[in-house]
Coordinates of C-alpha atoms and ligand atoms in Angstrom, one line a residue:
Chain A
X14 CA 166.4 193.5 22.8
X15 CA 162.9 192.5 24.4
X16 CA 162.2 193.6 28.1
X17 CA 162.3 191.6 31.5
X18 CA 159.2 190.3 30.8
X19 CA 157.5 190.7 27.2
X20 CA 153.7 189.5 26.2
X21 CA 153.3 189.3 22.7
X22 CA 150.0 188.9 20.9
X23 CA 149.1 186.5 24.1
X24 CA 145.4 184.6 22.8
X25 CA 144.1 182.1 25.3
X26 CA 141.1 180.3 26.1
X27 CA 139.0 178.3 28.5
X28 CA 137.1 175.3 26.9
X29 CA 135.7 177.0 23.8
X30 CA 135.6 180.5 25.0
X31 CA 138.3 183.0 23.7
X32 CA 139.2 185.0 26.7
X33 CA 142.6 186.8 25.6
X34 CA 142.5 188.3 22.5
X35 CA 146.1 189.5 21.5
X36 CA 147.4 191.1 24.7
X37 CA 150.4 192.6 24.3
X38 CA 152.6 194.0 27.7
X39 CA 155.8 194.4 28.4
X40 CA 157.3 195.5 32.0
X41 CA 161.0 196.0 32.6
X42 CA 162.9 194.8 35.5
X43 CA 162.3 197.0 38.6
X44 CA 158.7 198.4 37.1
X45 CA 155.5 198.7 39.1
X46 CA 152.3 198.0 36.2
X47 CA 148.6 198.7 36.9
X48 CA 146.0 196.4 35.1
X49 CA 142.1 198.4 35.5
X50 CA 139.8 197.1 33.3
X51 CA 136.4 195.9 33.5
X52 CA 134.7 193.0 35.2
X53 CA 135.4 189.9 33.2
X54 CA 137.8 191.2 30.9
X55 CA 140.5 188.7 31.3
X56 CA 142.2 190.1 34.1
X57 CA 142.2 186.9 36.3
X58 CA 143.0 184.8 33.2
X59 CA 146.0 187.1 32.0
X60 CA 147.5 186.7 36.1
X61 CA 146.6 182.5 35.3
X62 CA 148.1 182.1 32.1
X63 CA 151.0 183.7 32.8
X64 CA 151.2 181.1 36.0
X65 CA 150.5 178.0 33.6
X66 CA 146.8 177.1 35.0
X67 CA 146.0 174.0 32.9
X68 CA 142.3 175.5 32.6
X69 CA 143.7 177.6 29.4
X70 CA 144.5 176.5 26.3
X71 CA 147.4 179.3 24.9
X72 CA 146.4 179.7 21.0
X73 CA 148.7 182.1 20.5
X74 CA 151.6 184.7 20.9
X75 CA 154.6 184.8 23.4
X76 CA 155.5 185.5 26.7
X77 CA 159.2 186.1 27.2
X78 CA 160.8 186.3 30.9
X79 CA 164.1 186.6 31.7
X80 CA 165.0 185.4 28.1
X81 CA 163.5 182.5 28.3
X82 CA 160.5 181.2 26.9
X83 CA 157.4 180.9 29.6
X84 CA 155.0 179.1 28.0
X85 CA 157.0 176.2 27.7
X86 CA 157.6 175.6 31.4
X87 CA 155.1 174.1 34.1
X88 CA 153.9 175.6 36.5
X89 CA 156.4 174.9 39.2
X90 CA 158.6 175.8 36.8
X91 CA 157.7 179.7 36.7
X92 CA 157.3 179.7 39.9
X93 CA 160.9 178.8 40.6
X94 CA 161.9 181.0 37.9
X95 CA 160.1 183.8 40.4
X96 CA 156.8 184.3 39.0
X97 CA 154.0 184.6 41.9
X98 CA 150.9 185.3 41.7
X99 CA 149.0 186.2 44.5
X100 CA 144.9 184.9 43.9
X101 CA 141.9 187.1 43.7
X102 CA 140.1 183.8 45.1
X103 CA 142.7 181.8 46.9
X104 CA 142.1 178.1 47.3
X105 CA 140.8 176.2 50.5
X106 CA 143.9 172.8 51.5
X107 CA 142.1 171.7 54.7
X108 CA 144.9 169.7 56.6
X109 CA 148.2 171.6 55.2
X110 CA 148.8 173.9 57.6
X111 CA 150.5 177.5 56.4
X112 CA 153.7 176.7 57.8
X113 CA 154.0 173.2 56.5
X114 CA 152.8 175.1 53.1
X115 CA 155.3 177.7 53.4
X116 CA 158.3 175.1 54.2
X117 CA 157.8 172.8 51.1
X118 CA 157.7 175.7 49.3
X119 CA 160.7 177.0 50.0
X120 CA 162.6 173.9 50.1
X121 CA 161.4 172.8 46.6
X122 CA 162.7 175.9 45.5
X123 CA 165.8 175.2 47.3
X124 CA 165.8 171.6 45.9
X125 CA 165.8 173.0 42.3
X126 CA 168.2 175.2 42.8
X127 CA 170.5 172.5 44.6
X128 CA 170.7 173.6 47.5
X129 CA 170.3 171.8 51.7
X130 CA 167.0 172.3 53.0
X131 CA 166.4 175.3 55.2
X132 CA 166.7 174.1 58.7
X133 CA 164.1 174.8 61.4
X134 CA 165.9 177.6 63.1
X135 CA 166.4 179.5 59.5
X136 CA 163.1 178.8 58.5
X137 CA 161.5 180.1 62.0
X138 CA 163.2 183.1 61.5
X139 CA 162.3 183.9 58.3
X140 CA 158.3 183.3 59.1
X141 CA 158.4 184.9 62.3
X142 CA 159.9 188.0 60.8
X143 CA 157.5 188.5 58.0
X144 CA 154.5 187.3 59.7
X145 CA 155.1 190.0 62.5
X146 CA 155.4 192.6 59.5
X147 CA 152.2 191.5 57.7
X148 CA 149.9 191.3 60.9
X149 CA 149.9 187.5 60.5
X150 CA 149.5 185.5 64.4
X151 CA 151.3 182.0 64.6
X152 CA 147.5 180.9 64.8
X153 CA 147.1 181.6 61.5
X154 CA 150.2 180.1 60.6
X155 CA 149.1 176.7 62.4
X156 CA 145.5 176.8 61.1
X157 CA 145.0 174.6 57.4
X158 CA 145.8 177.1 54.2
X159 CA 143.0 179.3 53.7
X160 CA 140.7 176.9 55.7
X161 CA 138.3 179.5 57.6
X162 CA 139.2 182.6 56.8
X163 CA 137.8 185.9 56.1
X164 CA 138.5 187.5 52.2
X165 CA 140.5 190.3 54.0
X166 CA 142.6 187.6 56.0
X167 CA 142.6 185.4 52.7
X168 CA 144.5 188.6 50.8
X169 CA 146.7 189.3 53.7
X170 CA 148.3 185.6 53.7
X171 CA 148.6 186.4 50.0
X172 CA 150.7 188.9 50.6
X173 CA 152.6 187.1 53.3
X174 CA 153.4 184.1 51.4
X175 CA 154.8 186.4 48.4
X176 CA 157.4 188.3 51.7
X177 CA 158.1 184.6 52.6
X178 CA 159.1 183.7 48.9
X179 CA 160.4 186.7 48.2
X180 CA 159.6 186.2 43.9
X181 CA 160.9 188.5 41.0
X182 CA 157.4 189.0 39.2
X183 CA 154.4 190.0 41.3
X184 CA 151.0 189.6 40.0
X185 CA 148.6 190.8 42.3
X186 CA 145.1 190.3 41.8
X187 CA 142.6 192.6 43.4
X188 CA 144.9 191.9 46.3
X189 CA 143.4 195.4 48.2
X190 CA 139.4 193.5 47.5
X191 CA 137.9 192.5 50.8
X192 CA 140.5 194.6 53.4
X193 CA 139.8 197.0 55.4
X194 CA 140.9 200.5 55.7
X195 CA 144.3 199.1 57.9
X196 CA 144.8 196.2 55.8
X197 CA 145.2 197.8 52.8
X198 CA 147.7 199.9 53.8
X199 CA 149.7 197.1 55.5
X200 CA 149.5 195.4 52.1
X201 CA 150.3 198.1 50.4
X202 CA 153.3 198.8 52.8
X203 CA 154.2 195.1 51.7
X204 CA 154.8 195.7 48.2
X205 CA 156.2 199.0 49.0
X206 CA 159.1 197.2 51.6
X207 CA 159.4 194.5 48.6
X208 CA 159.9 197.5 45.6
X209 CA 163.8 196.5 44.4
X210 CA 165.6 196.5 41.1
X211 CA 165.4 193.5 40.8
X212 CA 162.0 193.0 41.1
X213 CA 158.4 194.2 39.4
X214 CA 154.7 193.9 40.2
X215 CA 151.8 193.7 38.0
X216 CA 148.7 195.1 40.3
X217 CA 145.8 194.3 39.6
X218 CA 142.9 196.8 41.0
X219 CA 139.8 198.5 40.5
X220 CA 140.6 200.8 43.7
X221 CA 142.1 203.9 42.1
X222 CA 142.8 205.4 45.4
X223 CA 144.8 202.5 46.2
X224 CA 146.9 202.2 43.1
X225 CA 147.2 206.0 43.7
X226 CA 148.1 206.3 47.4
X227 CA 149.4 202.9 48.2
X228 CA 150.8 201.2 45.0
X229 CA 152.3 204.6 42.7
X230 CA 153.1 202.8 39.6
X231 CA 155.2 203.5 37.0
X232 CA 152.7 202.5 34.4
X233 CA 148.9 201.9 34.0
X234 CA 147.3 199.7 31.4
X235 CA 143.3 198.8 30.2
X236 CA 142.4 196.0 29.5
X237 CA 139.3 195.2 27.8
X238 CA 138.4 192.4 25.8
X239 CA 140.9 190.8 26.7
X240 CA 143.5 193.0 25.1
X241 CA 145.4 196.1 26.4
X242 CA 143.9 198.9 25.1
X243 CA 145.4 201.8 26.5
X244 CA 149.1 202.5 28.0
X245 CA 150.7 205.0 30.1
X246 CA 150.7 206.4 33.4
X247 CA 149.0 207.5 36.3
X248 CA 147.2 209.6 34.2
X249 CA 145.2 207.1 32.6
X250 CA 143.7 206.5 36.4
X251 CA 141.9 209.9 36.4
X252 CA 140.3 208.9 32.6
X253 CA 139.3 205.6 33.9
X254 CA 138.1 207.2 37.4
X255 CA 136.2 210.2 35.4
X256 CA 134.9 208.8 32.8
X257 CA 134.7 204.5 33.4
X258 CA 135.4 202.3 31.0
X259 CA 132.9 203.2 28.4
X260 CA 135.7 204.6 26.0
X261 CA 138.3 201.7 26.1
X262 CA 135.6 198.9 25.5
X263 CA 134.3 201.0 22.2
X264 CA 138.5 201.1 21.2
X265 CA 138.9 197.3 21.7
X266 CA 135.5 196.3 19.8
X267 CA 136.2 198.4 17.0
Chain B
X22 CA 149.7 150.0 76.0
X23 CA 149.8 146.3 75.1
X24 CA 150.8 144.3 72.1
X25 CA 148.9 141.9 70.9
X26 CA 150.6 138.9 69.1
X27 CA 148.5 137.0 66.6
X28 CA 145.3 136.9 69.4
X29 CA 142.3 135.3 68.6
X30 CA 140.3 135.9 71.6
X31 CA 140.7 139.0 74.1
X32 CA 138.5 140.1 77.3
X33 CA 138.5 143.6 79.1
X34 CA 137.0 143.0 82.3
X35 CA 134.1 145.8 83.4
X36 CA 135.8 149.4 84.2
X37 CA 138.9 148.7 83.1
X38 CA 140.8 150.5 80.7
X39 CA 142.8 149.2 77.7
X40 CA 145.4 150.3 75.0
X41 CA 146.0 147.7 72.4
X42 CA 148.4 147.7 69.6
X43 CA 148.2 145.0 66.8
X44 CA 150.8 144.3 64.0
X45 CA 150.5 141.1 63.7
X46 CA 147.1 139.5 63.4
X47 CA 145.8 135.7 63.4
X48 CA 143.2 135.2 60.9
X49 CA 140.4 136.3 63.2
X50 CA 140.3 138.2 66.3
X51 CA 137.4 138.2 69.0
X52 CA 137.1 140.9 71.9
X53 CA 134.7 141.5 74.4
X54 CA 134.9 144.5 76.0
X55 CA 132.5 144.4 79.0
X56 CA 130.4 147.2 81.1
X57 CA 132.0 150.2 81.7
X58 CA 135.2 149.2 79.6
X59 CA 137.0 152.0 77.8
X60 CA 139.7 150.3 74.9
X61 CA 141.7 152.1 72.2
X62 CA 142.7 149.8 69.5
X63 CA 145.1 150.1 66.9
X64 CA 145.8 147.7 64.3
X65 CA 147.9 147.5 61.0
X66 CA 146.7 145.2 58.7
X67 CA 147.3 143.8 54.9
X68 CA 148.5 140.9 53.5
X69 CA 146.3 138.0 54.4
X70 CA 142.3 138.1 55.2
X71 CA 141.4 138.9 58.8
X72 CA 137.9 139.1 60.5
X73 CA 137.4 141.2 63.7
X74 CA 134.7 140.5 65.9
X75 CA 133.9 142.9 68.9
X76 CA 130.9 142.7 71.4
X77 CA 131.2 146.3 73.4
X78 CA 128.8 146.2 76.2
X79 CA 127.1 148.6 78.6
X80 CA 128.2 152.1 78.6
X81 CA 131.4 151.0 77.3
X82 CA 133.8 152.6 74.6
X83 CA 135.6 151.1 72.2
X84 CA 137.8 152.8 70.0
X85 CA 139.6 151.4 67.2
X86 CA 141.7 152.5 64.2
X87 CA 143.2 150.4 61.6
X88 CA 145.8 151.0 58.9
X89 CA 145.2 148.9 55.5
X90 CA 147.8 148.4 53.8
X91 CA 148.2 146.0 50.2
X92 CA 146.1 143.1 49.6
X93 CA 144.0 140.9 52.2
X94 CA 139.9 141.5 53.1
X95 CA 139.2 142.9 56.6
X96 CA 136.1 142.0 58.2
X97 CA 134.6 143.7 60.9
X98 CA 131.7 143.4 63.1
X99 CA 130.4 145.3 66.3
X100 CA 127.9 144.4 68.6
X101 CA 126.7 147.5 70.9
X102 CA 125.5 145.0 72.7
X103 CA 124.6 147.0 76.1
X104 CA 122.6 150.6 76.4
X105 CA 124.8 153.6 76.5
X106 CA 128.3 151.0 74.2
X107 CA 130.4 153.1 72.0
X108 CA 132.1 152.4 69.4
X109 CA 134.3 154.6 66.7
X110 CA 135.9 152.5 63.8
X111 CA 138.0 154.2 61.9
X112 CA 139.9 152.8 58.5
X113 CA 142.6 154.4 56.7
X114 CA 143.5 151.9 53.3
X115 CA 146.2 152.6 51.0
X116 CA 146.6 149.8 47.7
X117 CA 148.9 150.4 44.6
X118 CA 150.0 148.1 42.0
X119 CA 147.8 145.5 41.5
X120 CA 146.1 145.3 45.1
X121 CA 142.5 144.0 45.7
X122 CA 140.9 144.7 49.2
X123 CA 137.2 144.6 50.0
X124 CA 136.8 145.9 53.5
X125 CA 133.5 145.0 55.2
X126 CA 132.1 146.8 58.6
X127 CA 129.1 145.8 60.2
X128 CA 127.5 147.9 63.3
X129 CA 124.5 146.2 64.7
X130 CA 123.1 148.6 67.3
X131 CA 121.4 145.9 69.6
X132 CA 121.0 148.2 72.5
X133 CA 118.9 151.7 73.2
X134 CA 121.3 154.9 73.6
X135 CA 124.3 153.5 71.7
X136 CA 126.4 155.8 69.5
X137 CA 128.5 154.7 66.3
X138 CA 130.8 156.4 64.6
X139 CA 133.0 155.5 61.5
X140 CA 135.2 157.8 58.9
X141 CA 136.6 154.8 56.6
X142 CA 139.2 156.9 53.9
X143 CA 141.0 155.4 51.3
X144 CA 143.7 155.9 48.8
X145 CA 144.2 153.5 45.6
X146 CA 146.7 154.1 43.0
X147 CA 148.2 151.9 40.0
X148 CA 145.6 149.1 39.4
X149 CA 143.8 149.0 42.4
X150 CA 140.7 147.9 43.5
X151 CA 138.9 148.2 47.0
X152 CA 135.6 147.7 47.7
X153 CA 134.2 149.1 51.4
X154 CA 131.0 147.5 52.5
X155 CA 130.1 149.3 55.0
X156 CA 126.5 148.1 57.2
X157 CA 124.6 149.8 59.7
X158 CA 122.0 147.6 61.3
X159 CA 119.3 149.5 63.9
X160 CA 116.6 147.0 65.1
X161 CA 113.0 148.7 65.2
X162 CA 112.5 148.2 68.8
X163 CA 115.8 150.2 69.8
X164 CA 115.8 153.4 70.7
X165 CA 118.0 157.1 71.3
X166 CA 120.4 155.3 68.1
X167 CA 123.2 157.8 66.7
X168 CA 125.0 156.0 64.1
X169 CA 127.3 157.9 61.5
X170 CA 129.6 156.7 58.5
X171 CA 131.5 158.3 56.3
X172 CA 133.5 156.5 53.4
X173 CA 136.1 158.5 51.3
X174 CA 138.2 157.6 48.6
X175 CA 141.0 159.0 46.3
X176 CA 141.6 157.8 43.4
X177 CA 145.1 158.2 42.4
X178 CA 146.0 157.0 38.8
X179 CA 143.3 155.9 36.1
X180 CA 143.2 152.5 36.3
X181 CA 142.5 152.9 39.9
X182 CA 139.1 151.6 41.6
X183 CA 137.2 151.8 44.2
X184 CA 133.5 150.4 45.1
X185 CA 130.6 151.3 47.7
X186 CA 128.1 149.1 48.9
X187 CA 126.5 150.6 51.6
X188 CA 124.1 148.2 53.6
X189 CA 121.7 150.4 56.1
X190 CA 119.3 148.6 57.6
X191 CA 117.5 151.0 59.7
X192 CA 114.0 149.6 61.1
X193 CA 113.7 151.7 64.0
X194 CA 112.6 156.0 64.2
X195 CA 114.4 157.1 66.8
X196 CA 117.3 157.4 65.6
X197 CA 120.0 159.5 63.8
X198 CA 122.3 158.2 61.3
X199 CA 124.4 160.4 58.8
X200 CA 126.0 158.2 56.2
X201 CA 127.7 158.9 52.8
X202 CA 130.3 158.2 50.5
X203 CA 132.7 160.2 48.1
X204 CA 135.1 158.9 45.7
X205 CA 137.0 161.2 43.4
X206 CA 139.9 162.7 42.6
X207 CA 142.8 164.9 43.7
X208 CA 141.0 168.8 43.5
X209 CA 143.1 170.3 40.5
X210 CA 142.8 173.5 41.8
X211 CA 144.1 173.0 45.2
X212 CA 147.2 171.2 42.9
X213 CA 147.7 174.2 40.8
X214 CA 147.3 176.0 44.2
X215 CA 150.2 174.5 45.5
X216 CA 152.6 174.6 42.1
X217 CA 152.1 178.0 41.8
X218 CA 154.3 178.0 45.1
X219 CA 157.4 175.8 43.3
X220 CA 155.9 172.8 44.7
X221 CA 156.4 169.7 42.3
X222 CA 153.4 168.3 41.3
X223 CA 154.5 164.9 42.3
X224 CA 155.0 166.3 45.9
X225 CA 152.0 168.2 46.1
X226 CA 150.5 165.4 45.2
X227 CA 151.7 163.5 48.0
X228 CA 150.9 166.3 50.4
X229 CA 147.3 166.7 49.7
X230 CA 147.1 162.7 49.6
X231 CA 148.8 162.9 53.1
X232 CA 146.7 165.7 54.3
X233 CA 143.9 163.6 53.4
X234 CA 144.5 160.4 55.2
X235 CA 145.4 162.2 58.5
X236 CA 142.4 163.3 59.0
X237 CA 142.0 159.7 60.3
X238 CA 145.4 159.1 61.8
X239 CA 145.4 162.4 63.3
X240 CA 142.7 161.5 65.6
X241 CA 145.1 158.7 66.9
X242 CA 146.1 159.8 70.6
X243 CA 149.1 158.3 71.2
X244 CA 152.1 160.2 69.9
X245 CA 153.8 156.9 68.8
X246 CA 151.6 155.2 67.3
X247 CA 150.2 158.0 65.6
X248 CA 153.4 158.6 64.5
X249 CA 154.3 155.0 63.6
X250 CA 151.1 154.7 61.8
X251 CA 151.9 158.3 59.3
X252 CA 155.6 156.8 58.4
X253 CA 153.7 153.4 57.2
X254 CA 151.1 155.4 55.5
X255 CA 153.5 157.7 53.6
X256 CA 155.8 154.3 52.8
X257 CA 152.6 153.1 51.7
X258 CA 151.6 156.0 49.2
X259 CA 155.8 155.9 48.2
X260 CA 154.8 152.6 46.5
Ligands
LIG16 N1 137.9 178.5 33.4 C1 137.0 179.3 32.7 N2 136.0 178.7 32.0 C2 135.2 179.4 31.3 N3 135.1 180.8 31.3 C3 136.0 181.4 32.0 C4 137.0 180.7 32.8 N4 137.8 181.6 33.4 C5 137.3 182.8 33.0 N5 136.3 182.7 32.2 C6 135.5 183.8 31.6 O1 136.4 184.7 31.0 C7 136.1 186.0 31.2 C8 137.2 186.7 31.9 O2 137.3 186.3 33.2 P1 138.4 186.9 34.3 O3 138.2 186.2 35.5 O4 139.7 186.8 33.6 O5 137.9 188.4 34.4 P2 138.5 189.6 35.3 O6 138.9 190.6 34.3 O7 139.5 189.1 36.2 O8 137.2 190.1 36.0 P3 137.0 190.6 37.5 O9 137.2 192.1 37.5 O10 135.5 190.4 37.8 O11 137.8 189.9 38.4 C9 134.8 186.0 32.0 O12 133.7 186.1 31.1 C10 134.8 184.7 32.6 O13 133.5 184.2 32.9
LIG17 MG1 139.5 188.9 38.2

């Protein structure tokens, strides 16, 4: 029986560089994962693959999610199957505001899934709701997508457009990099008010008091190389916060 | 706002002020917008050839915005005839299929203290092929010239083309002119961006192509029009 979501021997690279080595990974339905690994270990390019970015070229392996086969779908595809990603280094779309973003998302999702488009009183509520919890001013709804914006603001619209598309896969890349002290914990309050059965987040961080205080995961993983070299739980944070990375990196060259 | 019905030839007396509408042009148009004038022009235009011919005189404005559609050349000319004329010229120019434009502009600063100003943006898909020629002319003798153009085009399929002549003839010092010209591609990020939100890639697409041509019709004040202008544009990019 393989888990909600299962990476098998994942190997994937960008032009002629190998960046994933044969990752392995599997999270069950409900779970809460922690990535740490060092800078430029494939952290960024594990959350993209998984997401389809045409940049990487899969060689290799599987990626199972809700039984069916990931790699073969395009990107809008996992998305609609409820894969979201939110970016370490979100993307600029000067004259698409957040709202108008926000509204085509939704109702291509609501396309694919046959159903009417959300009409503007349903869709009002459902922003005004979650922009209120997530700090976010209908300013910065109106203003073009990421157009102008701090890092910390960038991260916190992140997080809002995951609330306002409410996905069953999470990946979260250094989405506590750039906020302050408040922010985090709004963020992290985010994921905490979005924690269900049904859903699971991968997080990745290299803020071990956040994963500790704000995210409390169920498991922890290292990458290095671009494969997982360690698993377990939070106390794999205290290793990695004692003694860095030195360890894991010797385990995944040898 | 007026309509203007296959003019050729159109005068707005000193001081007054003017809102013009074209959809359906003769094959040339000439206006003369005199001292003090302030006109806002909006024109659709494709199909056949057209040449435009404006004379904008002392501290005057003339503002103008046209929507290219399909085949046909445009021609344009403005004279800043008196000190202190204004003149904005923007294009928006959308060809598919096997459309050929070549869209001309000339801006002949012919007074001290005039100001220019043009953001000229296209989008060609299928086969293609436009070609904006776009001239600045700024006598030596004139002075306190501000002259800007800015040409922009997406290429939306392969086979799609697009060509840049620009033609500054700048013989005087005083003066600032920023001028450029960019033709490329839909940003693949910004696309990936988008689809990793369950966009299709076909609509977001469309949506950046959209967001890209408003920054032109967006600047169009009248609520109408400006709307009346987006629904042919979209139509036009539906092709
Ligand atoms: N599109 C690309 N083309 C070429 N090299 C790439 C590309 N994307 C990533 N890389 C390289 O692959 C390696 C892994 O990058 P990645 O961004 O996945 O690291 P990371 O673990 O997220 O690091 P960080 O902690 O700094 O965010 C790096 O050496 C990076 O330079
Ligand atoms: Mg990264």
């Amino acid at each position: 029986m393989t888990a909600w979501l299962e990476i098998n021997d994942l190997r994937a690279k960008a032009g002629d560089k190998t960046i994933l080595n044969g990752l392995s990974l599997s999270i069950d339905a409900g779970e809460v994962h922690v990535i740490m690994g060092p800078n430029g270990s494939g952290k960024s390019t594990l959350s993209n693959v998984l997401c389809g970015n045409p940049h990487y070229e899969v060689t290799g392996g599987s990626v199972t999610f809700k039984g069916e086969d990931l790699l073969k779908l395009n990107v809008e595809e996992r998305a609609r199957l409820g894969v979201f990603l939110a970016f370490q280094s979100p993307v600029e779309i000067p004259g698409v505001s957040m709202a108008t973003f926000m509204k085509y998302a939704l109702n291509a999702r609501r396309k694919a899934a046959g159903e009417k488009e959300l009409d503007a009183v349903g869709f009002m509520k459902r922003i005004k709701v979650r922009a209120q919890a997530l700090n976010v001013s209908d300013e910065m709804l109106k203003r073009p997508v990421n157009v102008g914006f701090s890092g910390g603001e960038k991260k916190r619209l992140e997080t809002f457009q995951m609330a306002m598309l409410e996905p069953d896969f999470c990946i979260l890349d250094e989405m506590d990099s750039g906020m302050d002290v408040d922010a985090v914990k709004v963020a992290g309050n985010g994921v905490k008010i979005m924690r269900s059965p049904e859903r699971s987040f991968l997080v990745i961080s290299h803020n071990i008091k956040f994963i500790r205080e704000q995210i409390m995961p169920d498991k922890v993983h290292v990458l290095a190389n671009g494969r997982v070299v360690a698993d377990g739980g939070v106390e794999l944070l205290d290793e990695v916060d004692k003694n860095g990375f030195a360890g894991f990196v010797k385990e995944a060259v040898a | 706002m007026e309509t203007l019905v296959k003019r050729e030839r159109l005068t707005v007396a000193e001081n007054e002020n003017a809102v013009f509408i074209e959809r359906e042009l003769a094959d040339r148009l000439e206006i003369d917008v005199k001292a003090g004038a302030r006109v806002k022009h909006y024109r659709l235009h494709g199909g056949a050839d057209n040449a435009l011919t404006v004379r904008i005189g002392e501290n005057a404005a003339y503002e103008l915005v046209t929507l290219h559609l399909g085949n046909g050349d445009l021609s344009m000319s403005f004279d800043l005839a008196g000190e202190g004329a204004n003149c904005r010229s923007d294009v928006v120019y959308i060809l598919s299929g096997d459309e050929k434009s070549v869209i001309a502009s000339d801006v002949r600063h012919n007074a001290d203290k005039t100001v220019s100003a043009q953001l000229v943006k296209g989008a060609v898909g299928g086969r293609g092929h436009a070609a904006f020629q776009g001239g600045i002319l700024i006598p030596y003798d004139k002075k306190e010239i501000d002259g800007a153009q800015q040409h922009r085009a997406l290429l939306l399929s392969r086979d799609a083309t697009v060509e840049a002549v620009p033609r500054l003839e700048i013989y005087a010092d005083d003066v600032k002119c920023a001028h450029g010209s960019a033709i490329g591609t839909l940003n693949q990020d910004q696309l990936y961006y988008m689809r990793t939100r369950g966009i299709d890639e076909t609509d977001a697409r469309a949506l950046l192509t959209t967001a890209f041509l408003n920054e032109v019709l967006d600047g169009i004040e009248d609520e109408s029009v400006r709307a009346e202008f987006e629904r042919l544009a979209d139509e036009g990019l539906k092709k």
